[in-house]
PDB file of C-alpha atoms in Angstrom:
ATOM      1  CA  MET A   1     100.905 -85.324   4.841  1.00  0.00           C
ATOM      2  CA  ALA A   2      98.943 -88.122   3.241  1.00  0.00           C
ATOM      3  CA  SER A   3      95.975 -87.568   5.266  1.00  0.00           C
ATOM      4  CA  LEU A   4      95.978 -83.818   4.849  1.00  0.00           C
ATOM      5  CA  PHE A   5      96.856 -83.396   1.150  1.00  0.00           C
ATOM      6  CA  SER A   6      95.974 -86.767  -0.314  1.00  0.00           C
ATOM      7  CA  ILE A   7      98.926 -87.025  -2.444  1.00  0.00           C
ATOM      8  CA  GLY A   8     100.217 -90.542  -3.279  1.00  0.00           C
ATOM      9  CA  LEU A   9     103.954 -89.840  -3.322  1.00  0.00           C
ATOM     10  CA  SER A  10     106.952 -92.179  -2.952  1.00  0.00           C
ATOM     11  CA  LEU A  11     109.469 -91.040  -0.315  1.00  0.00           C
ATOM     12  CA  ASP A  12     112.752 -92.823   0.138  1.00  0.00           C
ATOM     13  CA  SER A  13     115.149 -91.736   2.784  1.00  0.00           C
ATOM     14  CA  GLY A  14     117.918 -94.252   1.745  1.00  0.00           C
ATOM     15  CA  LYS A  15     119.740 -96.554   3.992  1.00  0.00           C
ATOM     16  CA  ASP A  16     121.644 -94.076   6.110  1.00  0.00           C
ATOM     17  CA  GLU A  17     118.977 -92.633   8.396  1.00  0.00           C
ATOM     18  CA  PRO A  18     115.163 -92.823   8.736  1.00  0.00           C
ATOM     19  CA  LEU A  19     113.057 -90.068   7.155  1.00  0.00           C
ATOM     20  CA  SER A  20     112.292 -87.320   9.575  1.00  0.00           C
ATOM     21  CA  THR A  21     109.646 -84.430   9.009  1.00  0.00           C
ATOM     22  CA  GLN A  22     108.259 -81.602  10.927  1.00  0.00           C
ATOM     23  CA  MET A  23     105.128 -79.927   9.459  1.00  0.00           C
ATOM     24  CA  GLN A  24     102.989 -76.973  10.252  1.00  0.00           C
ATOM     25  CA  ALA A  25     100.061 -76.762   7.813  1.00  0.00           C
ATOM     26  CA  TYR A  26      96.977 -74.978   6.868  1.00  0.00           C
ATOM     27  CA  CYS A  27      94.300 -77.135   5.168  1.00  0.00           C
ATOM     28  CA  GLY A  28      91.103 -75.410   4.275  1.00  0.00           C
ATOM     29  CA  ARG A  29      88.444 -76.112   1.551  1.00  0.00           C
ATOM     30  CA  SER A  30      90.123 -74.087  -1.025  1.00  0.00           C
ATOM     31  CA  LEU A  31      93.530 -73.302   0.195  1.00  0.00           C
ATOM     32  CA  GLN A  32      96.298 -75.654   1.522  1.00  0.00           C
ATOM     33  CA  PHE A  33      99.848 -74.854   2.390  1.00  0.00           C
ATOM     34  CA  ALA A  34     102.617 -76.188   4.735  1.00  0.00           C
ATOM     35  CA  SER A  35     105.931 -75.359   6.219  1.00  0.00           C
ATOM     36  CA  ILE A  36     107.910 -78.602   6.179  1.00  0.00           C
ATOM     37  CA  ARG A  37     111.293 -79.592   7.432  1.00  0.00           C
ATOM     38  CA  PHE A  38     112.740 -82.653   5.936  1.00  0.00           C
ATOM     39  CA  SER A  39     115.799 -84.840   6.487  1.00  0.00           C
ATOM     40  CA  PRO A  40     117.572 -86.047   3.311  1.00  0.00           C
ATOM     41  CA  HIS A  41     115.279 -88.011   1.068  1.00  0.00           C
ATOM     42  CA  GLU A  42     114.005 -88.598  -2.512  1.00  0.00           C
ATOM     43  CA  THR A  43     110.452 -87.868  -3.488  1.00  0.00           C
ATOM     44  CA  SER A  44     108.646 -89.032  -6.756  1.00  0.00           C
ATOM     45  CA  ALA A  45     105.358 -89.516  -8.371  1.00  0.00           C
ATOM     46  CA  PRO A  46     104.427 -92.354 -10.696  1.00  0.00           C
ATOM     47  CA  ALA A  47     103.619 -91.975 -14.327  1.00  0.00           C
ATOM     48  CA  THR A  48     100.061 -93.130 -13.674  1.00  0.00           C
ATOM     49  CA  HIS A  49      99.492 -90.530 -11.008  1.00  0.00           C
ATOM     50  CA  LYS A  50      96.665 -88.448 -12.848  1.00  0.00           C
ATOM     51  CA  ASP A  51      94.064 -87.995 -10.243  1.00  0.00           C
ATOM     52  CA  THR A  52      95.260 -84.641  -8.564  1.00  0.00           C
ATOM     53  CA  ARG A  53      93.975 -81.256  -9.596  1.00  0.00           C
ATOM     54  CA  ARG A  54      96.600 -79.247  -7.918  1.00  0.00           C
ATOM     55  CA  TRP A  55     100.134 -77.889  -8.664  1.00  0.00           C
ATOM     56  CA  LEU A  56     102.814 -77.385  -6.047  1.00  0.00           C
ATOM     57  CA  VAL A  57     104.873 -74.284  -5.710  1.00  0.00           C
ATOM     58  CA  THR A  58     107.698 -74.374  -3.236  1.00  0.00           C
ATOM     59  CA  VAL A  59     109.869 -71.536  -1.774  1.00  0.00           C
ATOM     60  CA  GLN A  60     113.073 -72.892  -0.530  1.00  0.00           C
ATOM     61  CA  LYS A  61     113.806 -71.592   2.971  1.00  0.00           C
ATOM     62  CA  GLU A  62     116.927 -73.675   4.028  1.00  0.00           C
ATOM     63  CA  GLY A  63     118.989 -76.373   2.351  1.00  0.00           C
ATOM     64  CA  GLU A  64     119.019 -77.423  -1.382  1.00  0.00           C
ATOM     65  CA  ALA A  65     116.875 -79.646  -3.596  1.00  0.00           C
ATOM     66  CA  HIS A  66     117.281 -81.010  -7.106  1.00  0.00           C
ATOM     67  CA  VAL A  67     113.918 -80.899  -8.913  1.00  0.00           C
ATOM     68  CA  SER A  68     113.244 -82.814 -12.317  1.00  0.00           C
ATOM     69  CA  GLN A  69     110.042 -82.723 -14.438  1.00  0.00           C
ATOM     70  CA  GLY A  70     109.281 -82.753 -18.120  1.00  0.00           C
ATOM     71  CA  GLY A  71     112.870 -83.139 -19.178  1.00  0.00           C
ATOM     72  CA  ARG A  72     114.000 -80.148 -17.196  1.00  0.00           C
ATOM     73  CA  SER A  73     115.895 -80.107 -13.962  1.00  0.00           C
ATOM     74  CA  ALA A  74     116.916 -77.309 -11.459  1.00  0.00           C
ATOM     75  CA  ARG A  75     118.995 -76.939  -8.361  1.00  0.00           C
ATOM     76  CA  VAL A  76     116.947 -75.064  -6.032  1.00  0.00           C
ATOM     77  CA  ARG A  77     118.722 -73.057  -3.236  1.00  0.00           C
ATOM     78  CA  PRO A  78     117.433 -70.912  -0.328  1.00  0.00           C
ATOM     79  CA  GLY A  79     115.440 -68.033  -1.609  1.00  0.00           C
ATOM     80  CA  ASP A  80     114.483 -69.878  -4.866  1.00  0.00           C
ATOM     81  CA  MET A  81     111.039 -71.085  -5.784  1.00  0.00           C
ATOM     82  CA  VAL A  82     109.927 -73.807  -8.216  1.00  0.00           C
ATOM     83  CA  LEU A  83     106.591 -75.030  -9.609  1.00  0.00           C
ATOM     84  CA  ILE A  84     105.696 -78.790  -9.925  1.00  0.00           C
ATOM     85  CA  ASP A  85     102.770 -80.436 -11.773  1.00  0.00           C
ATOM     86  CA  LEU A  86     101.482 -82.985  -9.297  1.00  0.00           C
ATOM     87  CA  ALA A  87      99.600 -84.837 -12.038  1.00  0.00           C
ATOM     88  CA  SER A  88     102.780 -85.576 -14.154  1.00  0.00           C
ATOM     89  CA  PRO A  89     105.908 -87.648 -13.115  1.00  0.00           C
ATOM     90  CA  PHE A  90     108.477 -85.697 -11.251  1.00  0.00           C
ATOM     91  CA  HIS A  91     111.543 -86.307  -8.979  1.00  0.00           C
ATOM     92  CA  ILE A  92     112.970 -84.360  -6.098  1.00  0.00           C
ATOM     93  CA  GLU A  93     116.283 -85.142  -4.293  1.00  0.00           C
ATOM     94  CA  THR A  94     117.150 -83.166  -1.265  1.00  0.00           C
ATOM     95  CA  GLY A  95     119.497 -82.965   1.818  1.00  0.00           C
ATOM     96  CA  HIS A  96     118.346 -81.303   5.070  1.00  0.00           C
ATOM     97  CA  MET A  97     115.797 -78.612   4.095  1.00  0.00           C
ATOM     98  CA  VAL A  98     112.966 -76.445   5.055  1.00  0.00           C
ATOM     99  CA  THR A  99     110.366 -75.494   2.431  1.00  0.00           C
ATOM    100  CA  HIS A 100     107.157 -73.361   2.224  1.00  0.00           C
ATOM    101  CA  SER A 101     104.979 -75.503  -0.057  1.00  0.00           C
ATOM    102  CA  THR A 102     101.547 -74.184  -1.398  1.00  0.00           C
ATOM    103  CA  TYR A 103      98.993 -76.057  -3.323  1.00  0.00           C
ATOM    104  CA  VAL A 104      97.324 -74.165  -6.321  1.00  0.00           C
ATOM    105  CA  ASP A 105      94.258 -75.341  -8.234  1.00  0.00           C
ATOM    106  CA  SER A 106      95.167 -76.553 -11.629  1.00  0.00           C
ATOM    107  CA  GLU A 107      92.206 -75.145 -13.436  1.00  0.00           C
ATOM    108  CA  LEU A 108      92.675 -71.609 -11.993  1.00  0.00           C
ATOM    109  CA  LEU A 109      96.395 -71.782 -12.858  1.00  0.00           C
ATOM    110  CA  ARG A 110      95.765 -72.780 -16.385  1.00  0.00           C
ATOM    111  CA  ARG A 111      93.333 -70.012 -17.023  1.00  0.00           C
ATOM    112  CA  VAL A 112      96.089 -67.452 -16.123  1.00  0.00           C
ATOM    113  CA  VAL A 113      99.161 -69.349 -17.402  1.00  0.00           C
ATOM    114  CA  PRO A 114      97.920 -71.711 -20.205  1.00  0.00           C
ATOM    115  CA  ASP A 115     101.576 -73.010 -20.863  1.00  0.00           C
ATOM    116  CA  ALA A 116     102.373 -73.715 -16.986  1.00  0.00           C
ATOM    117  CA  HIS A 117     103.465 -77.274 -17.922  1.00  0.00           C
ATOM    118  CA  LEU A 118     106.458 -75.756 -19.825  1.00  0.00           C
ATOM    119  CA  ARG A 119     107.416 -73.769 -16.719  1.00  0.00           C
ATOM    120  CA  THR A 120     107.707 -76.662 -14.215  1.00  0.00           C
ATOM    121  CA  ALA A 121     111.195 -77.524 -12.740  1.00  0.00           C
ATOM    122  CA  ARG A 122     112.588 -74.106 -13.476  1.00  0.00           C
ATOM    123  CA  ARG A 123     114.412 -72.210 -10.653  1.00  0.00           C
ATOM    124  CA  ILE A 124     113.025 -68.660 -10.036  1.00  0.00           C
ATOM    125  CA  GLU A 125     114.795 -66.351  -7.732  1.00  0.00           C
ATOM    126  CA  THR A 126     112.730 -64.434  -5.271  1.00  0.00           C
ATOM    127  CA  ALA A 127     115.324 -61.947  -3.792  1.00  0.00           C
ATOM    128  CA  GLY A 128     114.010 -59.271  -5.978  1.00  0.00           C
ATOM    129  CA  GLY A 129     111.902 -58.556  -9.206  1.00  0.00           C
ATOM    130  CA  PRO A 130     108.852 -60.612 -10.088  1.00  0.00           C
ATOM    131  CA  GLY A 131     109.757 -63.496  -7.829  1.00  0.00           C
ATOM    132  CA  ALA A 132     109.829 -61.261  -4.858  1.00  0.00           C
ATOM    133  CA  ILE A 133     106.156 -60.410  -5.360  1.00  0.00           C
ATOM    134  CA  PHE A 134     105.021 -63.948  -4.922  1.00  0.00           C
ATOM    135  CA  ARG A 135     107.502 -64.511  -2.016  1.00  0.00           C
ATOM    136  CA  ALA A 136     105.970 -61.519  -0.097  1.00  0.00           C
ATOM    137  CA  MET A 137     102.426 -62.901  -0.565  1.00  0.00           C
ATOM    138  CA  ASN A 138     103.623 -66.370   0.523  1.00  0.00           C
ATOM    139  CA  ASP A 139     105.460 -65.173   3.570  1.00  0.00           C
ATOM    140  CA  GLU A 140     102.398 -63.115   4.707  1.00  0.00           C
ATOM    141  CA  MET A 141      99.978 -65.986   4.062  1.00  0.00           C
ATOM    142  CA  PHE A 142     102.215 -68.280   6.206  1.00  0.00           C
ATOM    143  CA  GLY A 143     102.389 -65.588   8.923  1.00  0.00           C
ATOM    144  CA  MET A 144      98.722 -65.332   9.228  1.00  0.00           C
ATOM    145  CA  ALA A 145      97.865 -69.110   9.014  1.00  0.00           C
ATOM    146  CA  SER A 146      96.598 -69.348  12.519  1.00  0.00           C
ATOM    147  CA  ASP A 147      94.061 -66.420  12.046  1.00  0.00           C
ATOM    148  CA  LEU A 148      92.769 -67.405   8.632  1.00  0.00           C
ATOM    149  CA  ASP A 149      89.042 -67.915   8.004  1.00  0.00           C
ATOM    150  CA  GLU A 150      87.496 -69.747   5.007  1.00  0.00           C
ATOM    151  CA  ASN A 151      86.367 -66.529   3.352  1.00  0.00           C
ATOM    152  CA  THR A 152      89.831 -64.937   3.421  1.00  0.00           C
ATOM    153  CA  ALA A 153      91.487 -68.286   2.423  1.00  0.00           C
ATOM    154  CA  ALA A 154      89.137 -68.487  -0.608  1.00  0.00           C
ATOM    155  CA  ARG A 155      90.224 -65.024  -1.735  1.00  0.00           C
ATOM    156  CA  ILE A 156      93.757 -65.843  -1.355  1.00  0.00           C
ATOM    157  CA  ALA A 157      93.376 -69.029  -3.346  1.00  0.00           C
ATOM    158  CA  GLN A 158      91.898 -67.030  -6.162  1.00  0.00           C
ATOM    159  CA  ALA A 159      94.612 -64.603  -6.096  1.00  0.00           C
ATOM    160  CA  LEU A 160      97.506 -67.094  -5.899  1.00  0.00           C
ATOM    161  CA  PRO A 161      97.597 -67.807  -9.694  1.00  0.00           C
ATOM    162  CA  TYR A 162      97.997 -64.183 -10.564  1.00  0.00           C
ATOM    163  CA  THR A 163     100.856 -63.565  -8.323  1.00  0.00           C
ATOM    164  CA  LEU A 164     102.349 -66.863  -9.360  1.00  0.00           C
ATOM    165  CA  ALA A 165     101.988 -65.811 -13.062  1.00  0.00           C
ATOM    166  CA  VAL A 166     104.146 -62.658 -12.278  1.00  0.00           C
ATOM    167  CA  ALA A 167     106.893 -64.779 -10.836  1.00  0.00           C
ATOM    168  CA  LEU A 168     106.711 -67.390 -13.746  1.00  0.00           C
ATOM    169  CA  SER A 169     107.291 -64.546 -16.212  1.00  0.00           C
ATOM    170  CA  LEU A 170     110.793 -64.794 -15.337  1.00  0.00           C
ATOM    171  CA  CYS A 171     110.876 -68.085 -17.358  1.00  0.00           C
ATOM    172  CA  ASP A 172     109.878 -66.323 -20.508  1.00  0.00           C
ATOM    173  CA  LYS A 173     113.480 -65.376 -21.661  1.00  0.00           C
ATOM    174  CA  GLU A 174     114.639 -68.899 -20.968  1.00  0.00           C
ATOM    175  CA  MET A 175     111.699 -70.414 -22.837  1.00  0.00           C
ATOM    176  CA  THR A 176     112.005 -68.200 -25.984  1.00  0.00           C
ATOM    177  CA  ALA A 177     115.522 -69.707 -26.366  1.00  0.00           C
ATOM    178  CA  LEU A 178     114.035 -73.168 -26.673  1.00  0.00           C
ATOM    179  CA  PRO A 179     111.495 -74.419 -29.268  1.00  0.00           C
ATOM    180  CA  SER A 180     108.112 -75.667 -27.966  1.00  0.00           C
ATOM    181  CA  LYS A 181     106.901 -79.009 -28.349  1.00  0.00           C
ATOM    182  CA  LEU A 182     104.167 -77.623 -30.734  1.00  0.00           C
ATOM    183  CA  HIS A 183     106.942 -75.767 -32.727  1.00  0.00           C
ATOM    184  CA  VAL A 184     109.002 -78.969 -33.050  1.00  0.00           C
ATOM    185  CA  PHE A 185     105.856 -80.918 -34.040  1.00  0.00           C
ATOM    186  CA  HIS A 186     104.927 -78.505 -36.885  1.00  0.00           C
ATOM    187  CA  LEU A 187     108.469 -78.519 -38.248  1.00  0.00           C
ATOM    188  CA  GLU A 188     108.517 -82.212 -38.344  1.00  0.00           C
ATOM    189  CA  ARG A 189     105.292 -82.207 -40.165  1.00  0.00           C
ATOM    190  CA  ILE A 190     106.583 -79.850 -42.852  1.00  0.00           C
ATOM    191  CA  ARG A 191     109.834 -81.661 -43.237  1.00  0.00           C
ATOM    192  CA  ALA A 192     108.021 -84.886 -43.735  1.00  0.00           C
ATOM    193  CA  PHE A 193     105.746 -83.530 -46.270  1.00  0.00           C
ATOM    194  CA  VAL A 194     108.640 -81.941 -48.156  1.00  0.00           C
ATOM    195  CA  ARG A 195     110.855 -84.948 -48.242  1.00  0.00           C
ATOM    196  CA  ASP A 196     107.957 -87.050 -49.616  1.00  0.00           C
ATOM    197  CA  ASN A 197     107.358 -84.502 -52.411  1.00  0.00           C
ATOM    198  CA  LEU A 198     110.833 -83.339 -53.370  1.00  0.00           C
ATOM    199  CA  HIS A 199     110.365 -84.841 -56.891  1.00  0.00           C
ATOM    200  CA  ASP A 200     107.538 -82.294 -57.571  1.00  0.00           C
ATOM    201  CA  SER A 201     108.813 -79.314 -59.206  1.00  0.00           C
ATOM    202  CA  SER A 202     105.826 -77.228 -58.274  1.00  0.00           C
ATOM    203  CA  LEU A 203     106.572 -77.634 -54.637  1.00  0.00           C
ATOM    204  CA  ASP A 204     106.464 -74.262 -52.817  1.00  0.00           C
ATOM    205  CA  ALA A 205     105.267 -72.581 -49.619  1.00  0.00           C
ATOM    206  CA  GLU A 206     101.760 -72.352 -50.786  1.00  0.00           C
ATOM    207  CA  MET A 207     101.579 -76.258 -51.504  1.00  0.00           C
ATOM    208  CA  ILE A 208     103.147 -76.965 -48.202  1.00  0.00           C
ATOM    209  CA  SER A 209     100.737 -74.583 -46.295  1.00  0.00           C
ATOM    210  CA  GLN A 210      97.675 -76.490 -47.790  1.00  0.00           C
ATOM    211  CA  ALA A 211      99.101 -79.789 -46.980  1.00  0.00           C
ATOM    212  CA  VAL A 212      99.932 -79.178 -43.376  1.00  0.00           C
ATOM    213  CA  ASN A 213      97.115 -76.729 -42.694  1.00  0.00           C
ATOM    214  CA  LEU A 214      99.219 -73.802 -41.644  1.00  0.00           C
ATOM    215  CA  SER A 215      99.477 -70.296 -43.092  1.00  0.00           C
ATOM    216  CA  THR A 216     102.516 -69.568 -45.287  1.00  0.00           C
ATOM    217  CA  ARG A 217     103.283 -66.801 -42.870  1.00  0.00           C
ATOM    218  CA  HIS A 218     103.432 -69.207 -40.015  1.00  0.00           C
ATOM    219  CA  ILE A 219     105.601 -71.732 -41.866  1.00  0.00           C
ATOM    220  CA  TYR A 220     108.160 -68.914 -42.608  1.00  0.00           C
ATOM    221  CA  GLN A 221     108.136 -67.941 -39.006  1.00  0.00           C
ATOM    222  CA  LEU A 222     108.799 -71.542 -37.862  1.00  0.00           C
ATOM    223  CA  PHE A 223     111.960 -71.426 -40.109  1.00  0.00           C
ATOM    224  CA  THR A 224     113.294 -68.048 -38.810  1.00  0.00           C
ATOM    225  CA  ALA A 225     115.209 -69.933 -36.038  1.00  0.00           C
ATOM    226  CA  GLU A 226     116.559 -72.501 -38.355  1.00  0.00           C
ATOM    227  CA  GLN A 227     119.933 -72.484 -40.107  1.00  0.00           C
ATOM    228  CA  THR A 228     118.375 -71.929 -43.511  1.00  0.00           C
ATOM    229  CA  SER A 229     115.033 -70.485 -44.886  1.00  0.00           C
ATOM    230  CA  LEU A 230     112.294 -72.901 -45.947  1.00  0.00           C
ATOM    231  CA  MET A 231     112.955 -72.937 -49.785  1.00  0.00           C
ATOM    232  CA  LYS A 232     116.699 -72.866 -49.236  1.00  0.00           C
ATOM    233  CA  TRP A 233     116.411 -76.139 -47.184  1.00  0.00           C
ATOM    234  CA  VAL A 234     114.215 -77.574 -49.887  1.00  0.00           C
ATOM    235  CA  TRP A 235     116.868 -76.943 -52.460  1.00  0.00           C
ATOM    236  CA  SER A 236     119.457 -78.388 -49.982  1.00  0.00           C
ATOM    237  CA  GLU A 237     117.443 -81.485 -49.625  1.00  0.00           C
ATOM    238  CA  ARG A 238     117.018 -81.847 -53.390  1.00  0.00           C
ATOM    239  CA  LEU A 239     120.725 -81.390 -54.056  1.00  0.00           C
ATOM    240  CA  GLU A 240     121.525 -84.063 -51.387  1.00  0.00           C
ATOM    241  CA  ARG A 241     119.198 -86.530 -53.267  1.00  0.00           C
ATOM    242  CA  CYS A 242     120.776 -85.718 -56.461  1.00  0.00           C
ATOM    243  CA  ARG A 243     124.282 -86.303 -54.906  1.00  0.00           C
ATOM    244  CA  GLU A 244     123.151 -89.764 -53.630  1.00  0.00           C
ATOM    245  CA  ASP A 245     121.765 -90.704 -57.112  1.00  0.00           C
ATOM    246  CA  LEU A 246     125.012 -89.621 -58.913  1.00  0.00           C
ATOM    247  CA  VAL A 247     127.237 -91.970 -56.847  1.00  0.00           C
ATOM    248  CA  SER A 248     124.708 -94.861 -56.969  1.00  0.00           C
ATOM    249  CA  ARG A 249     125.868 -97.899 -58.861  1.00  0.00           C
ATOM    250  CA  GLN A 250     122.490 -98.802 -59.824  1.00  0.00           C
ATOM    251  CA  LEU A 251     121.964 -95.402 -61.445  1.00  0.00           C
ATOM    252  CA  SER A 252     125.495 -94.896 -63.027  1.00  0.00           C
ATOM    253  CA  ASN A 253     123.962 -94.761 -66.454  1.00  0.00           C
ATOM    254  CA  ARG A 254     121.249 -92.323 -65.718  1.00  0.00           C
ATOM    255  CA  PRO A 255     121.881 -88.992 -67.418  1.00  0.00           C
ATOM    256  CA  ILE A 256     122.580 -86.090 -64.957  1.00  0.00           C
ATOM    257  CA  GLY A 257     119.591 -84.106 -66.402  1.00  0.00           C
ATOM    258  CA  GLU A 258     117.274 -86.920 -65.761  1.00  0.00           C
ATOM    259  CA  VAL A 259     118.702 -87.111 -62.141  1.00  0.00           C
ATOM    260  CA  ALA A 260     118.009 -83.339 -61.750  1.00  0.00           C
ATOM    261  CA  TYR A 261     114.396 -83.573 -63.110  1.00  0.00           C
ATOM    262  CA  GLY A 262     113.761 -86.530 -60.944  1.00  0.00           C
ATOM    263  CA  TRP A 263     114.189 -84.500 -57.904  1.00  0.00           C
ATOM    264  CA  GLY A 264     112.213 -81.454 -58.784  1.00  0.00           C
ATOM    265  CA  PHE A 265     114.798 -79.250 -60.620  1.00  0.00           C
ATOM    266  CA  SER A 266     113.408 -77.770 -63.814  1.00  0.00           C
ATOM    267  CA  ASP A 267     116.642 -76.094 -65.108  1.00  0.00           C
ATOM    268  CA  VAL A 268     119.759 -78.337 -65.630  1.00  0.00           C
ATOM    269  CA  ALA A 269     121.995 -75.331 -65.917  1.00  0.00           C
ATOM    270  CA  HIS A 270     120.700 -73.827 -62.673  1.00  0.00           C
ATOM    271  CA  PHE A 271     120.906 -77.269 -61.043  1.00  0.00           C
ATOM    272  CA  SER A 272     124.579 -77.573 -61.955  1.00  0.00           C
ATOM    273  CA  ARG A 273     125.476 -74.237 -60.617  1.00  0.00           C
ATOM    274  CA  ALA A 274     123.684 -74.811 -57.282  1.00  0.00           C
ATOM    275  CA  PHE A 275     125.477 -78.364 -57.061  1.00  0.00           C
ATOM    276  CA  LYS A 276     128.818 -76.852 -57.614  1.00  0.00           C
ATOM    277  CA  GLU A 277     128.231 -74.085 -54.959  1.00  0.00           C
ATOM    278  CA  LYS A 278     127.199 -76.827 -52.374  1.00  0.00           C
ATOM    279  CA  PHE A 279     129.836 -79.572 -53.181  1.00  0.00           C
ATOM    280  CA  ASP A 280     132.569 -77.758 -54.849  1.00  0.00           C
ATOM    281  CA  MET A 281     132.339 -79.858 -58.025  1.00  0.00           C
ATOM    282  CA  THR A 282     130.021 -79.960 -60.924  1.00  0.00           C
ATOM    283  CA  PRO A 283     127.691 -83.044 -61.025  1.00  0.00           C
ATOM    284  CA  ARG A 284     129.744 -84.580 -63.628  1.00  0.00           C
ATOM    285  CA  GLU A 285     132.898 -84.182 -61.803  1.00  0.00           C
ATOM    286  CA  TYR A 286     131.286 -85.398 -58.571  1.00  0.00           C
ATOM    287  CA  ARG A 287     130.099 -88.603 -60.230  1.00  0.00           C
ATOM    288  CA  LYS A 288     133.474 -89.179 -61.846  1.00  0.00           C
ATOM    289  CA  VAL A 289     135.298 -88.815 -58.454  1.00  0.00           C
ATOM    290  CA  HIS A 290     132.884 -90.589 -56.149  1.00  0.00           C
ATOM    291  CA  GLY A 291     130.881 -92.689 -58.391  1.00  0.00           C
TER     292      GLY A 291
END
């Protein structure tokens, strides 16, 4: 495997039995794939393993494997497929198994599936639907391995990312339920700016938009999946800061109106109503009970 595919992986069969493998492989200039039978083992790639330009997609034929990468994990059973980025750390733990492993050029795949890194270590069924399209091509490719010529292999290599993209579309529903890293990053930038400027009564979506260099529409969209809208969250943060000041011993003599103005409220009566709605007490009652 090392001589054919040049992948520096760590394989550990444990103490019970030595590692045993049987492999039939096709290794051309642009296309490489292999049918591999493994005894129980663990496979991992180091965090510094950045030199490979290929992704690995496996179709499980026999046995089970547990695949982890990018904070995700999947239990892969016969008939399932899974994508792995060979340039990033991953871990595979298996029992006795047979797998069809195909290597896909990373540049070609990213052109077709730019967010492929978010789709690794996700179990994809191939019994029917989009996954079956890739499995059918994969099975036919393995069946004709002994007759492949370089021209045909090159065309298959070019087509692989497109059929793989069809199968990976099954991840879309699962991914939409989870915020992307970029989504989380933008939310944290917005929240950090808001918290640093809660004292400014002119703080609004336009001001936030200019500070974080995102459109106001995009900012509102980022908050659609949150428990509260953007400006309701801003109000909630301000009320929380006011609550903290009202019970502070150091600020016990500060007038309630001054506390409100200090955290961006411009109308004390409006502040008092909002405070009571949130904490079930007026600011004065809250200070008396908890101060």
